[in-house]
Amino acid sequence: MAIRNIVVFGGGESGTGAAILAKSKKMNVFLTDKGQITEAYKNVLSQHGIAYEEGGHSPEKIFRADEIIKSPGIPDTVPILLEAKEKGIAVISEIEFAGRYTNAKCICISGSNGKTTTSLLLYHILKNAGINVGLAGNIGQSFAKQVALEQHDVYVLEISSFQLDGMFDFKADIAVLTNITPDHMDRYDHDFSKYASSKMRVVRNMGKKDSFIFCHDDPEIRKLLHHVAKDVPLYPFSIKEALVQGAWLENDQIKIETGQNTFDMTLEKLALQGKHNIYNSMAAGIAARLLDVRKSSLKDSLSDFKNVEHRLEHVANVHGIEFINDSKATNVNSTWYALESLNKSIVWIAGGIDKGNDYSDLIPLVKEKVRRIICLGKDNKALYDAFSGSVEDISQTQSMNDAVQYAYENGQLGDCVLLSPACASFDLFKNYEERGWAFKNAVKKL
């Protein structure tokens, strides 16, 4: 059946981009948002002649759809979406929709942690190598909008589990899976196996001409490798053991083998330091070599990359106390990497909306490295229960200025004040970016 009537749920970057692409393909498009759409996106929709509503959904318009494109932040369990599915209307992601209209090579990067850094790093590498590359997915301008308005030969797509859940026929040419650790448990019925299976959807529909890059050191990924078609070439990466193909460490060097001559680079020359960033550099490096990026160009890009904002971002040193913004750490595993990477006494600012977190993995690192915990959130009971007895002091606040001021006043020479919340931001902030900017502004006031 030819698809003529498209309804888009969500008036943000993803939804607006999907609407623009559908309109460019001469489809009848209607966009609906339960909340308020920003003026910037309203202007874009109006410029493209796209009908929309905000502040609620109109069933009579929605059920006329041949297909619904859902923005990733909207749960699958929204009643009107469930009713649409019962009526036989397919609900897909923007990635699934946009993939129909491009012949570009797609590199899909997913994982509980590291996917943003790896995506930005790979984009940097490919752009520096002279490749006509776009960056999209869960980052930057939407994939659909770029497919509609631009022409790229390669797309680097950061893909969340929510986007993967709405992908069915779309296929990655190169799939990257950085790790699978508990996250978004509230969206997956607090069932880790459901979340892990969602992550493995990144390898759907792949075949012998494609490539799967994955962390060999992640036991969950290895356990789920049976989800990968048997003829898909595998490129694992590891910092724990030498491998025949993929990437590994040897004598403080990264080794990358893709069948096109071994690439090597000393760890000290990497722009991104820390164990987690070795993984990210390996994953991006394998993908780059599979796309025939020259060794010299790859080395240059791996050594001059600037890290993403809000991810272990050095903010300032104030009277011998370092302040680090890791607001992007919205789950326990991200915070584990942050704590593990620092070799200073830590004053840790944590908290927000707990997504069903299990903090037990953090306790050894907290006992070893953290002097004080400052809880920043409306409900800090889970943090108190997990860490009381592990540190000398736990305090709480509902203001970033108060949290930073308290950390500074109680800090000592050589301390590191680390904002690494391990939680979502939505109780006090619009998103993790706003939380990170609030932290940086509070530090500037000291």
Short mmCIF file of C-alpha atoms in Angstrom, two decimals:
data_model
loop_
_atom_site.label_atom_id
_atom_site.label_comp_id
_atom_site.label_asym_id
_atom_site.label_seq_id
_atom_site.Cartn_x
_atom_site.Cartn_y
_atom_site.Cartn_z
CA MET A 1 0.00 0.00 0.00
CA ALA A 2 1.31 3.44 -0.93
CA ILE A 3 1.77 5.60 2.15
CA ARG A 4 0.12 8.98 1.62
CA ASN A 5 -0.99 10.14 5.06
CA ILE A 6 1.67 10.59 7.74
CA VAL A 7 1.08 11.65 11.35
CA VAL A 8 4.15 12.69 13.34
CA PHE A 9 4.14 12.52 17.16
CA GLY A 10 6.43 15.10 18.76
CA GLY A 11 7.31 18.62 17.65
CA GLY A 12 11.01 18.65 18.54
CA GLU A 13 14.06 18.05 16.34
CA SER A 14 13.20 14.47 15.41
CA GLY A 15 9.51 15.04 14.70
CA THR A 16 9.99 18.29 12.81
CA GLY A 17 12.66 16.69 10.63
CA ALA A 18 10.42 13.70 9.87
CA ALA A 19 7.58 16.05 8.93
CA ILE A 20 9.83 18.01 6.57
CA LEU A 21 10.96 14.82 4.83
CA ALA A 22 7.40 13.50 4.50
CA LYS A 23 6.27 16.85 3.05
CA SER A 24 9.16 16.81 0.56
CA LYS A 25 7.90 13.41 -0.65
CA LYS A 26 4.45 14.93 -1.39
CA MET A 27 2.75 13.18 1.54
CA ASN A 28 -0.10 14.61 3.59
CA VAL A 29 1.52 15.44 6.92
CA PHE A 30 0.03 16.29 10.30
CA LEU A 31 2.18 16.80 13.41
CA THR A 32 0.76 16.46 16.91
CA ASP A 33 2.35 17.25 20.29
CA LYS A 34 0.80 16.78 23.73
CA GLY A 35 2.92 19.63 25.07
CA GLN A 36 3.84 23.03 23.69
CA ILE A 37 5.99 23.36 20.57
CA THR A 38 8.75 25.96 20.70
CA GLU A 39 8.43 29.04 18.53
CA ALA A 40 11.52 28.02 16.55
CA TYR A 41 9.99 24.69 15.50
CA LYS A 42 6.58 26.28 14.87
CA ASN A 43 8.27 28.67 12.44
CA VAL A 44 9.98 25.78 10.65
CA LEU A 45 6.71 23.85 10.34
CA SER A 46 4.91 26.92 9.01
CA GLN A 47 7.68 27.62 6.48
CA HIS A 48 7.20 24.12 5.07
CA GLY A 49 3.40 24.32 5.11
CA ILE A 50 3.02 21.54 7.67
CA ALA A 51 -0.20 21.39 9.69
CA TYR A 52 0.26 20.84 13.42
CA GLU A 53 -1.44 20.91 16.81
CA GLU A 54 -0.11 21.31 20.35
CA GLY A 55 -1.47 20.80 23.84
CA GLY A 56 -3.23 17.53 23.01
CA HIS A 57 -3.99 14.93 20.33
CA SER A 58 -6.95 14.80 17.91
CA PRO A 59 -7.96 11.14 17.41
CA GLU A 60 -10.01 11.85 14.28
CA LYS A 61 -6.88 13.21 12.55
CA ILE A 62 -4.46 10.66 13.97
CA PHE A 63 -6.47 7.60 12.95
CA ARG A 64 -6.50 8.74 9.30
CA ALA A 65 -2.77 7.98 9.15
CA ASP A 66 -1.30 5.28 6.96
CA GLU A 67 1.75 5.41 9.21
CA ILE A 68 2.80 7.19 12.41
CA ILE A 69 6.33 8.46 13.02
CA LYS A 70 7.02 8.70 16.77
CA SER A 71 9.74 10.83 18.34
CA PRO A 72 12.03 8.75 20.60
CA GLY A 73 11.14 10.49 23.87
CA ILE A 74 7.49 9.42 23.63
CA PRO A 75 6.81 6.02 25.27
CA ASP A 76 5.25 3.22 23.21
CA THR A 77 2.60 2.86 25.91
CA VAL A 78 0.82 6.16 25.19
CA PRO A 79 -2.87 5.07 24.96
CA ILE A 80 -3.60 6.76 21.63
CA LEU A 81 -0.56 5.05 20.06
CA LEU A 82 -1.69 1.68 21.40
CA GLU A 83 -5.13 2.32 19.91
CA ALA A 84 -3.56 3.25 16.57
CA LYS A 85 -1.62 -0.02 16.53
CA GLU A 86 -4.84 -1.93 17.27
CA LYS A 87 -6.32 -0.28 14.18
CA GLY A 88 -3.41 -1.59 12.12
CA ILE A 89 -1.48 1.68 11.82
CA ALA A 90 2.29 1.09 11.91
CA VAL A 91 4.30 3.19 14.40
CA ILE A 92 7.93 3.71 13.37
CA SER A 93 10.92 5.85 14.28
CA GLU A 94 12.29 8.81 12.35
CA ILE A 95 15.40 6.70 11.61
CA GLU A 96 13.29 3.97 10.00
CA PHE A 97 11.45 6.57 7.89
CA ALA A 98 14.51 8.54 6.76
CA GLY A 99 16.44 5.40 5.88
CA ARG A 100 14.00 4.71 3.03
CA TYR A 101 15.07 7.83 1.17
CA THR A 102 18.86 7.72 1.19
CA ASN A 103 21.47 5.48 -0.42
CA ALA A 104 24.20 6.87 1.84
CA LYS A 105 26.29 4.51 3.94
CA CYS A 106 24.93 4.51 7.52
CA ILE A 107 27.13 3.93 10.57
CA CYS A 108 24.84 3.36 13.57
CA ILE A 109 26.40 3.79 17.00
CA SER A 110 24.54 2.63 20.10
CA GLY A 111 25.35 1.61 23.66
CA SER A 112 24.46 2.58 27.20
CA ASN A 113 27.54 4.80 27.48
CA GLY A 114 30.07 6.29 25.10
CA LYS A 115 27.85 6.51 22.04
CA THR A 116 27.85 10.32 21.89
CA THR A 117 31.62 10.62 22.27
CA THR A 118 32.22 7.81 19.76
CA SER A 119 29.79 9.39 17.26
CA LEU A 120 31.37 12.84 17.54
CA LEU A 121 34.86 11.37 17.32
CA LEU A 122 34.05 9.32 14.21
CA TYR A 123 32.36 12.31 12.58
CA HIS A 124 35.50 14.36 13.30
CA ILE A 125 37.71 11.65 11.79
CA LEU A 126 35.64 11.27 8.62
CA LYS A 127 35.20 14.99 8.08
CA ASN A 128 38.94 15.55 8.45
CA ALA A 129 39.51 12.75 5.93
CA GLY A 130 37.51 14.69 3.32
CA ILE A 131 34.44 12.44 3.40
CA ASN A 132 31.04 14.08 2.79
CA VAL A 133 29.58 13.04 6.13
CA GLY A 134 26.48 13.98 8.15
CA LEU A 135 26.00 13.60 11.91
CA ALA A 136 22.48 12.77 13.08
CA GLY A 137 20.24 10.48 15.09
CA ASN A 138 20.23 11.30 18.79
CA ILE A 139 22.61 14.21 18.18
CA GLY A 140 22.68 17.31 16.01
CA GLN A 141 20.11 17.94 13.28
CA SER A 142 17.66 15.13 12.63
CA PHE A 143 18.51 12.40 10.14
CA ALA A 144 15.22 12.95 8.28
CA LYS A 145 15.80 16.68 7.90
CA GLN A 146 19.28 16.11 6.49
CA VAL A 147 17.99 13.49 4.05
CA ALA A 148 15.33 15.97 2.91
CA LEU A 149 17.51 19.05 2.57
CA GLU A 150 21.12 17.88 2.21
CA GLN A 151 23.15 15.25 0.37
CA HIS A 152 25.72 13.17 2.26
CA ASP A 153 27.66 10.08 1.24
CA VAL A 154 27.96 8.78 4.80
CA TYR A 155 25.90 9.32 7.95
CA VAL A 156 27.18 8.81 11.49
CA LEU A 157 24.01 8.08 13.49
CA GLU A 158 23.93 8.01 17.27
CA ILE A 159 21.02 5.65 18.00
CA SER A 160 19.25 5.31 21.36
CA SER A 161 17.32 2.22 22.44
CA PHE A 162 14.10 4.21 22.00
CA GLN A 163 14.96 4.82 18.34
CA LEU A 164 15.95 1.19 17.86
CA ASP A 165 12.56 0.08 19.16
CA GLY A 166 10.92 1.77 16.17
CA MET A 167 13.25 0.32 13.52
CA PHE A 168 12.13 -2.67 11.44
CA ASP A 169 13.44 -2.67 7.85
CA PHE A 170 16.26 -0.14 8.28
CA LYS A 171 19.78 -1.56 8.09
CA ALA A 172 23.13 -0.26 9.27
CA ASP A 173 26.11 -0.71 6.96
CA ILE A 174 28.37 -0.52 10.00
CA ALA A 175 26.90 -1.04 13.49
CA VAL A 176 28.79 -0.10 16.65
CA LEU A 177 27.74 -1.25 20.12
CA THR A 178 29.88 0.29 22.86
CA ASN A 179 28.38 -1.59 25.86
CA ILE A 180 25.13 -2.71 27.45
CA THR A 181 24.58 -1.74 31.09
CA PRO A 182 21.31 -0.97 32.94
CA ASP A 183 19.67 2.27 31.82
CA HIS A 184 16.11 3.51 31.23
CA MET A 185 14.80 0.60 33.29
CA ASP A 186 11.57 2.56 33.83
CA ARG A 187 10.86 2.30 30.07
CA TYR A 188 11.59 -1.46 29.99
CA ASP A 189 9.44 -2.71 32.91
CA HIS A 190 12.60 -2.82 35.05
CA ASP A 191 13.62 -5.86 32.97
CA PHE A 192 17.27 -5.66 31.88
CA SER A 193 16.83 -8.42 29.29
CA LYS A 194 14.23 -6.30 27.46
CA TYR A 195 16.58 -3.33 27.39
CA ALA A 196 19.52 -5.47 26.22
CA SER A 197 17.43 -7.01 23.43
CA SER A 198 16.46 -3.50 22.35
CA LYS A 199 20.14 -2.55 22.04
CA MET A 200 20.83 -5.61 19.87
CA ARG A 201 18.30 -4.32 17.33
CA VAL A 202 21.18 -2.23 15.96
CA VAL A 203 22.29 -5.33 14.01
CA ARG A 204 18.86 -6.02 12.44
CA ASN A 205 18.86 -6.94 8.75
CA MET A 206 22.66 -6.87 8.43
CA GLY A 207 24.49 -9.23 6.08
CA LYS A 208 27.91 -10.32 4.85
CA LYS A 209 28.70 -6.95 3.24
CA ASP A 210 28.17 -5.13 6.54
CA SER A 211 30.29 -4.90 9.71
CA PHE A 212 29.55 -5.17 13.44
CA ILE A 213 31.94 -3.43 15.83
CA PHE A 214 31.44 -4.29 19.51
CA CYS A 215 33.08 -4.33 22.95
CA HIS A 216 34.55 -7.78 23.49
CA ASP A 217 34.98 -6.99 27.20
CA ASP A 218 31.22 -6.58 27.71
CA PRO A 219 29.78 -9.93 28.88
CA GLU A 220 26.20 -8.95 27.96
CA ILE A 221 27.12 -8.27 24.33
CA ARG A 222 29.03 -11.54 24.06
CA LYS A 223 26.04 -13.37 25.54
CA LEU A 224 23.75 -11.85 22.90
CA LEU A 225 25.98 -12.34 19.84
CA HIS A 226 23.57 -15.02 18.63
CA HIS A 227 21.32 -12.11 17.61
CA VAL A 228 23.86 -11.27 14.89
CA ALA A 229 23.46 -13.03 11.55
CA LYS A 230 26.20 -15.63 11.11
CA ASP A 231 27.60 -14.07 7.93
CA VAL A 232 28.09 -10.54 9.37
CA PRO A 233 31.83 -9.75 9.77
CA LEU A 234 32.69 -9.09 13.43
CA TYR A 235 35.20 -6.52 14.68
CA PRO A 236 35.51 -6.74 18.49
CA PHE A 237 37.60 -4.36 20.57
CA SER A 238 39.22 -5.06 23.94
CA ILE A 239 41.57 -3.54 26.48
CA LYS A 240 41.89 -6.87 28.31
CA GLU A 241 43.18 -9.30 25.69
CA ALA A 242 44.83 -9.44 22.28
CA LEU A 243 42.54 -10.21 19.35
CA VAL A 244 43.06 -11.44 15.80
CA GLN A 245 40.69 -8.89 14.24
CA GLY A 246 39.32 -5.61 15.57
CA ALA A 247 41.23 -3.54 18.14
CA TRP A 248 43.24 -4.30 21.25
CA LEU A 249 46.07 -3.01 23.47
CA GLU A 250 49.67 -4.09 23.13
CA ASN A 251 52.63 -2.41 24.87
CA ASP A 252 50.63 0.78 25.59
CA GLN A 253 49.54 0.99 21.97
CA ILE A 254 46.18 0.62 20.29
CA LYS A 255 46.32 -1.98 17.53
CA ILE A 256 43.59 -2.02 14.88
CA GLU A 257 43.35 -4.88 12.37
CA THR A 258 40.67 -4.84 9.69
CA GLY A 259 42.48 -6.81 7.00
CA GLN A 260 43.96 -3.61 5.56
CA ASN A 261 47.32 -3.54 7.38
CA THR A 262 47.54 -3.09 11.14
CA PHE A 263 47.14 0.43 12.51
CA ASP A 264 48.90 1.34 15.76
CA MET A 265 49.02 4.43 17.95
CA THR A 266 50.44 5.05 21.41
CA LEU A 267 47.91 5.74 24.17
CA GLU A 268 49.66 8.94 25.26
CA LYS A 269 48.91 10.55 21.88
CA LEU A 270 45.14 10.03 22.15
CA ALA A 271 43.20 13.25 22.74
CA LEU A 272 40.71 11.32 24.90
CA GLN A 273 42.27 9.84 28.01
CA GLY A 274 40.83 7.32 30.48
CA LYS A 275 39.86 3.68 30.13
CA HIS A 276 36.38 4.42 28.75
CA ASN A 277 37.84 6.70 26.09
CA ILE A 278 40.27 4.02 24.91
CA TYR A 279 37.17 1.98 24.09
CA ASN A 280 35.60 4.94 22.27
CA SER A 281 38.78 5.59 20.27
CA MET A 282 39.04 1.91 19.33
CA ALA A 283 35.44 1.76 18.10
CA ALA A 284 35.76 4.93 16.02
CA GLY A 285 39.16 3.83 14.73
CA ILE A 286 37.87 0.47 13.47
CA ALA A 287 34.97 2.16 11.65
CA ALA A 288 37.33 4.69 10.08
CA ARG A 289 39.66 1.97 8.80
CA LEU A 290 36.70 0.04 7.36
CA LEU A 291 35.95 3.22 5.39
CA ASP A 292 39.56 3.35 4.15
CA VAL A 293 40.61 6.44 6.12
CA ARG A 294 44.37 6.80 5.77
CA LYS A 295 46.45 5.93 8.83
CA SER A 296 48.10 9.36 8.98
CA SER A 297 44.73 11.14 8.85
CA LEU A 298 43.30 8.83 11.51
CA LYS A 299 46.24 9.49 13.85
CA ASP A 300 45.86 13.24 13.42
CA SER A 301 42.14 13.13 14.21
CA LEU A 302 42.51 10.82 17.22
CA SER A 303 45.08 13.21 18.68
CA ASP A 304 43.36 16.59 18.11
CA PHE A 305 39.71 15.81 18.94
CA LYS A 306 37.95 18.07 21.47
CA ASN A 307 35.63 16.16 23.82
CA VAL A 308 31.87 16.65 24.01
CA GLU A 309 30.43 19.28 26.37
CA HIS A 310 29.01 17.93 29.66
CA ARG A 311 31.10 14.74 29.51
CA LEU A 312 34.03 14.86 31.96
CA GLU A 313 34.45 18.50 30.95
CA HIS A 314 37.04 20.47 32.92
CA VAL A 315 35.36 23.71 34.00
CA ALA A 316 37.85 25.51 36.25
CA ASN A 317 40.37 25.32 39.05
CA VAL A 318 39.32 27.57 41.94
CA HIS A 319 41.92 27.95 44.71
CA GLY A 320 43.31 24.46 44.11
CA ILE A 321 39.92 22.73 43.71
CA GLU A 322 39.07 21.34 40.26
CA PHE A 323 35.48 21.41 39.00
CA ILE A 324 34.38 18.82 36.39
CA ASN A 325 31.04 18.83 34.56
CA ASP A 326 29.83 15.30 33.80
CA SER A 327 26.14 16.20 33.62
CA LYS A 328 25.68 13.81 30.68
CA ALA A 329 26.18 10.91 33.11
CA THR A 330 22.50 10.05 33.50
CA ASN A 331 23.03 6.43 34.56
CA VAL A 332 25.12 4.48 37.06
CA ASN A 333 27.59 3.10 34.53
CA SER A 334 28.47 6.55 33.17
CA THR A 335 29.18 7.73 36.70
CA TRP A 336 31.26 4.60 37.36
CA TYR A 337 33.52 5.58 34.42
CA ALA A 338 33.81 9.12 35.76
CA LEU A 339 34.77 8.02 39.28
CA GLU A 340 37.14 5.39 37.92
CA SER A 341 38.96 7.89 35.68
CA LEU A 342 39.79 10.41 38.45
CA ASN A 343 42.81 10.05 40.71
CA LYS A 344 41.89 12.77 43.20
CA SER A 345 39.82 13.02 46.35
CA ILE A 346 36.28 13.64 45.08
CA VAL A 347 33.37 15.75 46.26
CA TRP A 348 30.57 14.15 44.27
CA ILE A 349 27.37 15.99 43.27
CA ALA A 350 24.75 13.37 42.36
CA GLY A 351 21.03 12.88 42.06
CA GLY A 352 17.93 13.71 40.03
CA ILE A 353 15.27 11.33 38.80
CA ASP A 354 16.27 7.79 39.68
CA LYS A 355 15.47 5.46 36.75
CA GLY A 356 15.50 2.31 38.85
CA ASN A 357 19.21 2.59 39.61
CA ASP A 358 21.26 -0.08 41.34
CA TYR A 359 24.12 1.82 43.01
CA SER A 360 25.93 -1.24 44.38
CA ASP A 361 28.62 -1.19 41.65
CA LEU A 362 29.64 2.31 42.73
CA ILE A 363 30.16 1.53 46.42
CA PRO A 364 33.80 0.29 46.16
CA LEU A 365 34.82 3.37 44.12
CA VAL A 366 32.93 5.70 46.47
CA LYS A 367 34.65 4.21 49.52
CA GLU A 368 38.03 4.55 47.80
CA LYS A 369 37.75 8.01 46.22
CA VAL A 370 34.77 10.06 47.45
CA ARG A 371 34.98 12.22 50.60
CA ARG A 372 31.58 13.88 50.39
CA ILE A 373 28.35 13.36 48.47
CA ILE A 374 26.05 16.30 47.75
CA CYS A 375 22.63 15.14 46.62
CA LEU A 376 20.96 17.46 44.12
CA GLY A 377 17.34 16.48 43.56
CA LYS A 378 13.81 16.46 44.91
CA ASP A 379 14.00 12.90 46.26
CA ASN A 380 17.42 11.71 47.46
CA LYS A 381 16.36 8.72 49.59
CA ALA A 382 17.88 6.11 47.24
CA LEU A 383 21.27 7.85 47.34
CA TYR A 384 21.15 8.13 51.12
CA ASP A 385 20.22 4.47 51.49
CA ALA A 386 22.98 3.34 49.11
CA PHE A 387 25.90 5.39 50.43
CA SER A 388 25.30 6.20 54.08
CA GLY A 389 28.27 4.69 55.87
CA SER A 390 30.49 4.79 52.75
CA VAL A 391 31.49 8.48 53.03
CA GLU A 392 32.12 10.94 55.86
CA ASP A 393 29.30 13.27 54.84
CA ILE A 394 26.10 13.20 52.74
CA SER A 395 24.13 16.40 52.34
CA GLN A 396 21.27 17.48 50.12
CA THR A 397 20.12 20.53 48.18
CA GLN A 398 17.63 21.43 45.49
CA SER A 399 19.72 24.28 44.05
CA MET A 400 22.80 23.99 41.82
CA ASN A 401 24.21 27.23 43.25
CA ASP A 402 23.86 25.85 46.78
CA ALA A 403 25.41 22.51 45.77
CA VAL A 404 28.46 24.15 44.17
CA GLN A 405 28.87 26.65 47.02
CA TYR A 406 28.72 23.88 49.64
CA ALA A 407 31.21 21.77 47.66
CA TYR A 408 33.60 24.71 47.44
CA GLU A 409 33.29 25.67 51.11
CA ASN A 410 33.90 22.09 52.22
CA GLY A 411 36.51 21.24 49.61
CA GLN A 412 40.20 20.85 50.28
CA LEU A 413 43.31 21.69 48.27
CA GLY A 414 43.67 19.03 45.55
CA ASP A 415 39.99 17.96 45.64
CA CYS A 416 37.88 17.46 42.55
CA VAL A 417 34.22 18.55 42.64
CA LEU A 418 32.51 16.20 40.21
CA LEU A 419 28.99 16.72 38.89
CA SER A 420 28.14 13.20 37.70
CA PRO A 421 24.49 12.72 38.63
CA ALA A 422 23.84 9.05 37.65
CA CYS A 423 20.22 10.21 37.25
CA ALA A 424 17.98 11.99 34.78
CA SER A 425 17.66 15.75 35.18
CA PHE A 426 13.94 16.35 34.77
CA ASP A 427 13.05 17.05 38.42
CA LEU A 428 14.95 20.35 38.50
CA PHE A 429 16.09 20.96 34.90
CA LYS A 430 14.76 20.66 31.34
CA ASN A 431 17.61 18.32 30.34
CA TYR A 432 21.17 17.36 31.20
CA GLU A 433 22.52 20.29 29.13
CA GLU A 434 20.67 22.84 31.24
CA ARG A 435 21.95 21.06 34.36
CA GLY A 436 25.52 21.23 33.06
CA TRP A 437 25.25 24.92 32.15
CA ALA A 438 23.83 25.65 35.62
CA PHE A 439 26.87 23.92 37.14
CA LYS A 440 29.30 25.91 34.99
CA ASN A 441 27.55 29.20 35.78
CA ALA A 442 27.61 28.41 39.50
CA VAL A 443 31.36 27.69 39.35
CA LYS A 444 31.96 31.01 37.58
CA LYS A 445 30.28 32.82 40.49
CA LEU A 446 32.75 31.46 43.07
#
